[in-house]
Amino acid sequence: MRIVDIRELTVPIEADMSNAFINFSKMDVSVLALITDEVRDGRRVVGYGFNSNGRYAQAGLLRTRVIPRVLEAAPDALVDPATGHLDPDRIWAAAMRDEKPGGHGDRAVAIGILDMAAWDLAAKLAGLPLHRLLAGLEIPGRPPAAPAEKVWVYAAGGYYYPDRGIDALQDEMRGYLDLGYRTVKMKIGGAPLADDLRRIEAVLAILPDGCTLAVDANGRFTQDEAIAYGDALKAYPLHWYEEPTDPLDYAALAELAARYPGPLATGENLMSFPDARNLVRYGGLRADRDVLQMDPALSYGFTEFRRTLATLYDAGWSPTRCVPHGGHQFNLAIAAAMPLGGCESYPGIFAPFGGFADGYAIEDGHVRLPEEPGIGLELKASLGKVLHELAA
Ligand SMILES: [Mg+2]
């Protein structure tokens, strides 16, 4: 069994919306197909991957370093002798050959794209849905656990749009409730504090009992701004206050955590397991309420996320405190497998990469997973079309 070709393509996911830090009108994604010589049911087995929204396509790194290294590796070096199958860990190691430690960033995204494809391939070769394959893996510190049959998801939206006011924000949130979500999230920090408080109050006013609101500052605030917002946000029953400070400013986060009583959430812009380890070591976060959002698809893939999870077990954190950023079927499968506390979801945006398999409705804030082998990316028809065109 060998990889015969690796193809990548850059696809735009442009949208004229903004968070506190960036506008998405030039956003794009890399899609990758890992094509093998293996044929099952008359079709060539192909693994697919892409990067989560919010980081750009990685065509350059994929073309010049990641893909050539995997194609140049001795075919046997990529195969697990125990199974005879192409092995994600070995593919990962080949792609990271001659890379120094540190310097995480776009490289972590490029490797994450390959890693998603490698796990999709591994699950297809094993004839298992990815969440069932991953649930059987050994991770130091992890007690044996059956995969969850459904995963808690929340609707991430509430961006700033040039032509939308508070009424439109309320309508957007009502739409998420109608879809079955019970927790919604909106952006803050892109408007003055007083305006953001009006937006928050407007959303809280339309939420029925049992539904909650999270807010996300996208790493925008200085320590003083984060604390000023925190002092104001304390008055509201928020699900969490997300990414108040720069992702790597652990001291500022710790200052905020010492005085903000509600749950804090962060981690989506940590691109490696050493960064995640520093977050739990130095960020002042509280294992009984705070939320870790490291996104495997943006940070060297599940192969690296296993190391992160082992670190969390070691530090006394439950994986149920993890709710990855990303909003796609790969992170959903990881969330079901470990199991984690939940997974982000982007209803209606970042198409066709955001969202889950077609026909799996949100029910009371949870979603079930398909049982077809692989991640199940092709089960979303609009995404499957892009993937199949790349491999054809
Ligand atoms: Mg966020």
Short mmCIF file of C-alpha atoms and ligand atoms in Angstrom, two decimals:
data_model
loop_
_atom_site.label_atom_id
_atom_site.label_comp_id
_atom_site.label_asym_id
_atom_site.label_seq_id
_atom_site.Cartn_x
_atom_site.Cartn_y
_atom_site.Cartn_z
CA MET A 1 0.00 0.00 0.00
CA ARG A 2 1.41 3.39 -0.94
CA ILE A 3 0.54 7.02 -1.57
CA VAL A 4 0.62 7.63 -5.31
CA ASP A 5 -0.20 11.35 -5.36
CA ILE A 6 -0.93 14.27 -3.05
CA ARG A 7 -2.93 17.15 -4.49
CA GLU A 8 -3.78 20.50 -2.93
CA LEU A 9 -6.03 23.33 -3.95
CA THR A 10 -6.74 26.80 -2.57
CA VAL A 11 -10.45 27.59 -2.23
CA PRO A 12 -11.88 30.98 -1.22
CA ILE A 13 -14.38 31.20 1.65
CA GLU A 14 -14.77 34.94 1.46
CA ALA A 15 -17.43 36.73 3.50
CA ASP A 16 -17.78 40.42 4.23
CA MET A 17 -17.80 40.06 8.00
CA SER A 18 -15.37 40.92 10.77
CA ASN A 19 -14.46 39.99 14.28
CA ALA A 20 -12.57 42.33 16.63
CA PHE A 21 -9.33 41.65 14.75
CA ILE A 22 -9.81 40.62 11.11
CA ASN A 23 -12.12 40.90 8.13
CA PHE A 24 -12.89 37.69 6.23
CA SER A 25 -13.28 39.08 2.70
CA LYS A 26 -9.93 37.59 1.59
CA MET A 27 -10.09 34.35 3.63
CA ASP A 28 -9.25 31.07 1.89
CA VAL A 29 -8.62 27.40 2.71
CA SER A 30 -6.26 24.69 1.47
CA VAL A 31 -7.86 21.38 0.57
CA LEU A 32 -5.66 18.30 0.23
CA ALA A 33 -6.19 14.81 -1.18
CA LEU A 34 -3.96 11.90 -0.19
CA ILE A 35 -4.40 9.44 -3.05
CA THR A 36 -3.43 5.79 -2.54
CA ASP A 37 -3.08 2.73 -4.75
CA GLU A 38 -5.60 0.92 -2.54
CA VAL A 39 -8.98 0.10 -4.09
CA ARG A 40 -12.04 -0.68 -2.00
CA ASP A 41 -15.44 -1.46 -3.50
CA GLY A 42 -14.10 -0.55 -6.93
CA ARG A 43 -12.92 2.91 -5.83
CA ARG A 44 -9.50 4.28 -5.01
CA VAL A 45 -9.13 5.11 -1.30
CA VAL A 46 -8.44 8.83 -0.82
CA GLY A 47 -7.98 10.77 2.42
CA TYR A 48 -9.11 14.39 2.51
CA GLY A 49 -8.08 17.31 4.69
CA PHE A 50 -8.41 21.07 4.94
CA ASN A 51 -7.67 23.80 7.45
CA SER A 52 -10.20 25.36 9.77
CA ASN A 53 -11.35 28.87 8.94
CA GLY A 54 -9.46 31.84 10.31
CA ARG A 55 -6.01 30.81 9.07
CA TYR A 56 -5.22 31.16 5.39
CA ALA A 57 -4.52 28.51 2.75
CA GLN A 58 -1.01 27.02 2.94
CA ALA A 59 -0.23 26.30 -0.72
CA GLY A 60 3.40 27.42 -0.45
CA LEU A 61 4.36 25.30 2.55
CA LEU A 62 2.43 22.32 1.22
CA ARG A 63 4.07 22.48 -2.22
CA THR A 64 7.64 23.20 -1.20
CA ARG A 65 8.06 21.18 2.00
CA VAL A 66 5.16 19.08 3.26
CA ILE A 67 4.06 17.22 0.13
CA PRO A 68 7.53 16.54 -1.35
CA ARG A 69 8.79 15.05 1.92
CA VAL A 70 5.88 12.58 2.13
CA LEU A 71 6.21 11.61 -1.54
CA GLU A 72 9.99 11.19 -1.18
CA ALA A 73 9.69 8.93 1.88
CA ALA A 74 10.27 5.22 1.31
CA PRO A 75 6.75 3.78 0.91
CA ASP A 76 7.34 1.17 3.62
CA ALA A 77 8.36 3.91 6.06
CA LEU A 78 4.79 5.24 6.00
CA VAL A 79 3.12 1.90 6.69
CA ASP A 80 2.38 0.50 10.15
CA PRO A 81 3.73 -3.07 10.01
CA ALA A 82 1.09 -4.17 12.55
CA THR A 83 -1.83 -3.25 10.27
CA GLY A 84 -0.21 -2.98 6.84
CA HIS A 85 -1.98 0.38 6.51
CA LEU A 86 -0.62 3.85 5.83
CA ASP A 87 -0.10 5.33 9.27
CA PRO A 88 -0.88 8.96 10.29
CA ASP A 89 1.97 9.09 12.81
CA ARG A 90 4.51 7.98 10.21
CA ILE A 91 3.14 10.34 7.56
CA TRP A 92 3.32 13.18 10.11
CA ALA A 93 6.92 12.33 10.97
CA ALA A 94 7.90 12.29 7.29
CA ALA A 95 6.33 15.71 6.74
CA MET A 96 8.13 17.18 9.76
CA ARG A 97 11.57 15.92 8.74
CA ASP A 98 14.26 18.61 9.12
CA GLU A 99 11.92 21.02 10.91
CA LYS A 100 13.30 22.64 14.07
CA PRO A 101 11.19 22.84 17.24
CA GLY A 102 9.41 26.12 17.93
CA GLY A 103 8.32 28.57 15.26
CA HIS A 104 4.77 27.26 15.20
CA GLY A 105 2.34 29.16 13.01
CA ASP A 106 1.54 28.58 9.38
CA ARG A 107 3.61 25.37 9.42
CA ALA A 108 1.26 24.01 12.11
CA VAL A 109 -1.66 24.75 9.78
CA ALA A 110 -0.01 23.08 6.77
CA ILE A 111 0.82 19.94 8.75
CA GLY A 112 -2.70 19.97 10.23
CA ILE A 113 -4.18 19.82 6.72
CA LEU A 114 -2.05 16.78 5.86
CA ASP A 115 -2.80 15.18 9.23
CA MET A 116 -6.57 15.48 8.73
CA ALA A 117 -6.22 13.71 5.39
CA ALA A 118 -4.02 11.02 6.97
CA TRP A 119 -6.62 10.27 9.66
CA ASP A 120 -9.45 10.28 7.13
CA LEU A 121 -7.42 7.73 5.17
CA ALA A 122 -6.63 5.65 8.26
CA ALA A 123 -10.30 5.45 9.23
CA LYS A 124 -11.32 4.51 5.69
CA LEU A 125 -8.65 1.80 5.58
CA ALA A 126 -9.79 0.51 8.98
CA GLY A 127 -13.40 0.55 7.77
CA LEU A 128 -14.41 2.66 10.78
CA PRO A 129 -15.90 6.09 11.33
CA LEU A 130 -13.05 8.24 12.65
CA HIS A 131 -14.54 8.72 16.11
CA ARG A 132 -14.60 4.95 16.64
CA LEU A 133 -11.01 4.54 15.40
CA LEU A 134 -9.72 7.36 17.63
CA ALA A 135 -11.62 6.14 20.69
CA GLY A 136 -9.54 2.96 20.60
CA LEU A 137 -6.17 4.75 20.66
CA GLU A 138 -3.96 4.79 23.68
CA ILE A 139 -3.17 8.21 25.17
CA PRO A 140 -1.09 8.42 28.36
CA GLY A 141 -3.37 9.19 31.30
CA ARG A 142 -6.56 8.54 29.43
CA PRO A 143 -8.94 6.07 30.98
CA PRO A 144 -10.61 3.77 28.45
CA ALA A 145 -13.77 5.50 27.28
CA ALA A 146 -16.41 4.69 24.72
CA PRO A 147 -16.97 7.43 22.15
CA ALA A 148 -19.91 9.75 22.80
CA GLU A 149 -22.92 9.04 20.58
CA LYS A 150 -23.65 12.77 20.27
CA VAL A 151 -21.65 15.95 20.86
CA TRP A 152 -22.66 19.28 22.37
CA VAL A 153 -22.29 22.04 19.79
CA TYR A 154 -22.90 25.76 19.92
CA ALA A 155 -23.58 28.25 17.16
CA ALA A 156 -20.71 30.68 16.61
CA GLY A 157 -21.77 33.82 14.81
CA GLY A 158 -22.64 37.36 15.79
CA TYR A 159 -19.91 38.88 13.64
CA TYR A 160 -19.78 42.57 12.78
CA TYR A 161 -21.26 43.27 9.35
CA PRO A 162 -21.07 46.70 7.69
CA ASP A 163 -24.82 46.80 6.96
CA ARG A 164 -26.35 45.04 9.97
CA GLY A 165 -27.69 46.43 13.26
CA ILE A 166 -28.99 44.94 16.49
CA ASP A 167 -32.26 43.73 14.94
CA ALA A 168 -30.31 41.66 12.44
CA LEU A 169 -28.12 40.28 15.23
CA GLN A 170 -31.23 39.16 17.13
CA ASP A 171 -32.69 37.60 13.96
CA GLU A 172 -29.43 35.73 13.37
CA MET A 173 -29.49 34.31 16.91
CA ARG A 174 -33.18 33.35 16.64
CA GLY A 175 -32.25 31.46 13.49
CA TYR A 176 -29.65 29.42 15.43
CA LEU A 177 -32.24 28.58 18.11
CA ASP A 178 -34.64 27.48 15.38
CA LEU A 179 -31.93 25.14 14.05
CA GLY A 180 -31.77 23.43 17.45
CA TYR A 181 -28.81 25.17 19.09
CA ARG A 182 -29.13 26.05 22.78
CA THR A 183 -25.97 28.13 23.09
CA VAL A 184 -25.02 30.94 20.72
CA LYS A 185 -21.86 33.02 20.51
CA MET A 186 -21.28 36.58 19.35
CA LYS A 187 -18.25 38.76 18.75
CA ILE A 188 -17.26 41.58 21.07
CA GLY A 189 -14.37 44.03 21.04
CA GLY A 190 -15.05 45.34 17.53
CA ALA A 191 -17.19 48.16 18.91
CA PRO A 192 -16.92 50.40 21.99
CA LEU A 193 -17.78 48.68 25.31
CA ALA A 194 -21.12 50.50 25.69
CA ASP A 195 -22.20 49.39 22.19
CA ASP A 196 -21.11 45.80 22.85
CA LEU A 197 -23.11 45.75 26.11
CA ARG A 198 -26.20 46.86 24.16
CA ARG A 199 -25.61 44.06 21.65
CA ILE A 200 -25.16 41.52 24.48
CA GLU A 201 -28.33 42.68 26.26
CA ALA A 202 -30.28 42.51 22.99
CA VAL A 203 -29.26 38.87 22.46
CA LEU A 204 -29.85 37.87 26.08
CA ALA A 205 -33.33 39.43 25.81
CA ILE A 206 -34.40 36.98 23.11
CA LEU A 207 -32.90 33.80 24.61
CA PRO A 208 -35.48 31.41 26.11
CA ASP A 209 -34.85 29.74 29.48
CA GLY A 210 -32.14 27.12 29.25
CA CYS A 211 -30.35 28.88 26.40
CA THR A 212 -27.06 30.70 26.88
CA LEU A 213 -24.75 33.24 25.25
CA ALA A 214 -20.95 33.21 24.95
CA VAL A 215 -18.91 36.22 23.83
CA ASP A 216 -15.62 36.25 21.89
CA ALA A 217 -13.08 39.10 21.78
CA ASN A 218 -10.68 37.30 19.40
CA GLY A 219 -7.57 38.21 21.36
CA ARG A 220 -8.11 41.90 20.87
CA PHE A 221 -7.72 43.39 24.34
CA THR A 222 -4.80 44.62 26.36
CA GLN A 223 -4.77 43.41 29.94
CA ASP A 224 -6.48 46.61 31.13
CA GLU A 225 -9.16 46.42 28.42
CA ALA A 226 -9.79 42.75 29.13
CA ILE A 227 -10.29 43.54 32.81
CA ALA A 228 -12.55 46.54 32.05
CA TYR A 229 -14.69 44.32 29.83
CA GLY A 230 -14.60 41.57 32.45
CA ASP A 231 -15.80 43.94 35.15
CA ALA A 232 -18.76 44.87 32.92
CA LEU A 233 -19.47 41.32 31.69
CA LYS A 234 -19.64 39.95 35.24
CA ALA A 235 -23.21 41.29 35.44
CA TYR A 236 -24.42 38.87 32.74
CA PRO A 237 -24.91 35.09 32.92
CA LEU A 238 -22.49 34.39 30.06
CA HIS A 239 -21.64 30.86 28.97
CA TRP A 240 -18.06 32.06 28.63
CA TYR A 241 -15.85 35.07 27.85
CA GLU A 242 -13.57 33.98 25.01
CA GLU A 243 -10.04 34.97 24.04
CA PRO A 244 -9.95 38.26 25.96
CA THR A 245 -6.20 38.83 25.46
CA ASP A 246 -3.45 37.97 23.01
CA PRO A 247 -3.31 34.16 22.75
CA LEU A 248 0.24 34.03 24.15
CA ASP A 249 -0.13 36.64 26.92
CA TYR A 250 -0.55 34.17 29.75
CA ALA A 251 0.26 36.73 32.45
CA ALA A 252 -2.55 39.06 31.33
CA LEU A 253 -4.95 36.12 31.16
CA ALA A 254 -3.93 35.09 34.69
CA GLU A 255 -4.60 38.62 35.97
CA LEU A 256 -8.06 38.53 34.43
CA ALA A 257 -8.78 34.99 35.71
CA ALA A 258 -7.93 36.14 39.24
CA ARG A 259 -10.81 38.63 39.21
CA TYR A 260 -13.35 37.45 36.61
CA PRO A 261 -15.56 34.83 38.28
CA GLY A 262 -17.29 33.41 35.21
CA PRO A 263 -15.86 30.87 32.75
CA LEU A 264 -13.08 32.03 30.42
CA ALA A 265 -12.30 30.27 27.14
CA THR A 266 -9.18 30.42 24.98
CA GLY A 267 -6.66 28.34 23.02
CA GLU A 268 -7.82 28.42 19.39
CA ASN A 269 -4.73 30.38 18.38
CA LEU A 270 -2.24 28.13 20.12
CA MET A 271 -0.58 26.19 17.34
CA SER A 272 1.30 23.48 19.23
CA PHE A 273 1.23 21.28 22.29
CA PRO A 274 4.05 23.23 24.03
CA ASP A 275 1.92 26.38 23.72
CA ALA A 276 -1.11 24.59 25.15
CA ARG A 277 1.05 23.28 27.98
CA ASN A 278 2.19 26.84 28.74
CA LEU A 279 -1.43 27.98 28.77
CA VAL A 280 -2.38 25.53 31.51
CA ARG A 281 0.87 26.15 33.36
CA TYR A 282 0.83 29.94 33.32
CA GLY A 283 -2.57 31.23 32.14
CA GLY A 284 -4.19 31.14 35.58
CA LEU A 285 -7.09 29.15 34.16
CA ARG A 286 -9.35 27.19 36.48
CA ALA A 287 -9.86 23.50 35.68
CA ASP A 288 -13.32 23.54 37.26
CA ARG A 289 -14.89 26.08 34.87
CA ASP A 290 -12.64 27.38 32.10
CA VAL A 291 -12.67 26.09 28.53
CA LEU A 292 -9.75 25.10 26.27
CA GLN A 293 -10.34 25.60 22.54
CA MET A 294 -7.20 24.28 20.87
CA ASP A 295 -8.09 23.33 17.31
CA PRO A 296 -6.38 20.12 16.11
CA ALA A 297 -6.92 21.08 12.46
CA LEU A 298 -4.89 24.29 12.91
CA SER A 299 -2.16 22.97 15.17
CA TYR A 300 -0.37 19.99 13.60
CA GLY A 301 -3.47 17.81 13.60
CA PHE A 302 -4.77 15.08 15.86
CA THR A 303 -1.29 13.56 15.98
CA GLU A 304 -0.15 16.62 17.98
CA PHE A 305 -3.46 16.95 19.84
CA ARG A 306 -2.83 13.55 21.43
CA ARG A 307 0.27 15.06 23.05
CA THR A 308 -1.81 18.02 24.20
CA LEU A 309 -4.39 15.71 25.76
CA ALA A 310 -1.68 13.72 27.55
CA THR A 311 -0.38 17.02 28.97
CA LEU A 312 -3.86 18.00 30.12
CA TYR A 313 -4.41 14.67 31.89
CA ASP A 314 -1.05 15.14 33.55
CA ALA A 315 -2.01 18.66 34.70
CA GLY A 316 -5.32 17.52 36.17
CA TRP A 317 -7.56 18.84 33.40
CA SER A 318 -10.47 16.77 32.16
CA PRO A 319 -10.81 16.49 28.37
CA THR A 320 -14.41 17.58 28.91
CA ARG A 321 -13.02 21.11 29.48
CA CYS A 322 -11.91 21.08 25.80
CA VAL A 323 -14.30 22.49 23.18
CA PRO A 324 -12.26 22.89 19.97
CA HIS A 325 -12.56 25.80 17.60
CA GLY A 326 -13.20 24.82 14.00
CA GLY A 327 -16.78 23.78 13.37
CA HIS A 328 -16.25 20.81 11.04
CA GLN A 329 -16.60 17.03 10.99
CA PHE A 330 -12.94 16.32 11.88
CA ASN A 331 -13.01 18.17 15.20
CA LEU A 332 -16.50 16.78 15.84
CA ALA A 333 -15.14 13.24 15.48
CA ILE A 334 -12.27 14.02 17.86
CA ALA A 335 -14.74 15.54 20.34
CA ALA A 336 -16.89 12.39 20.22
CA ALA A 337 -13.90 10.06 20.49
CA MET A 338 -12.04 11.40 23.52
CA PRO A 339 -14.76 12.49 24.49
CA LEU A 340 -14.34 16.28 24.78
CA GLY A 341 -16.87 18.75 26.14
CA GLY A 342 -18.17 19.75 22.73
CA CYS A 343 -17.30 21.35 19.42
CA GLU A 344 -17.82 24.74 17.80
CA SER A 345 -20.25 25.07 14.89
CA TYR A 346 -20.70 27.79 12.24
CA PRO A 347 -24.19 27.42 10.84
CA GLY A 348 -24.39 29.08 7.47
CA ILE A 349 -20.89 30.56 7.27
CA PHE A 350 -17.50 29.43 5.95
CA ALA A 351 -19.31 27.30 3.36
CA PRO A 352 -18.74 24.61 2.28
CA PHE A 353 -16.10 23.86 4.96
CA GLY A 354 -18.07 24.88 8.03
CA GLY A 355 -20.76 22.52 9.27
CA PHE A 356 -21.33 18.80 9.59
CA ALA A 357 -22.66 15.93 7.47
CA ASP A 358 -25.93 16.54 5.65
CA GLY A 359 -28.99 15.15 7.36
CA TYR A 360 -27.61 15.35 10.91
CA ALA A 361 -29.82 18.00 12.48
CA ILE A 362 -28.95 19.73 15.74
CA GLU A 363 -31.23 18.34 18.44
CA ASP A 364 -31.42 20.15 21.76
CA GLY A 365 -27.90 21.52 21.24
CA HIS A 366 -26.31 18.19 20.25
CA VAL A 367 -25.40 16.48 16.99
CA ARG A 368 -24.88 12.80 16.17
CA LEU A 369 -22.12 11.39 13.98
CA PRO A 370 -22.31 9.33 10.81
CA GLU A 371 -21.16 5.71 10.88
CA GLU A 372 -19.57 5.61 7.41
CA PRO A 373 -15.81 4.88 7.33
CA GLY A 374 -13.60 7.98 7.49
CA ILE A 375 -14.24 11.47 8.82
CA GLY A 376 -17.43 11.76 6.78
CA LEU A 377 -16.44 14.95 4.95
CA GLU A 378 -17.99 13.67 1.71
CA LEU A 379 -21.34 13.31 3.48
CA LYS A 380 -21.76 17.07 3.18
CA ALA A 381 -22.67 17.26 -0.50
CA SER A 382 -21.32 20.77 -1.15
CA LEU A 383 -17.97 19.85 0.39
CA GLY A 384 -17.89 16.39 -1.17
CA LYS A 385 -18.11 18.04 -4.60
CA VAL A 386 -14.95 20.10 -3.95
CA LEU A 387 -13.09 17.07 -2.59
CA HIS A 388 -14.04 14.72 -5.41
CA GLU A 389 -13.06 17.28 -8.05
CA LEU A 390 -9.63 17.58 -6.47
CA ALA A 391 -9.07 13.81 -6.48
CA ALA A 392 -10.64 13.10 -9.89
MG MG B 1 -12.95 32.42 18.88
#
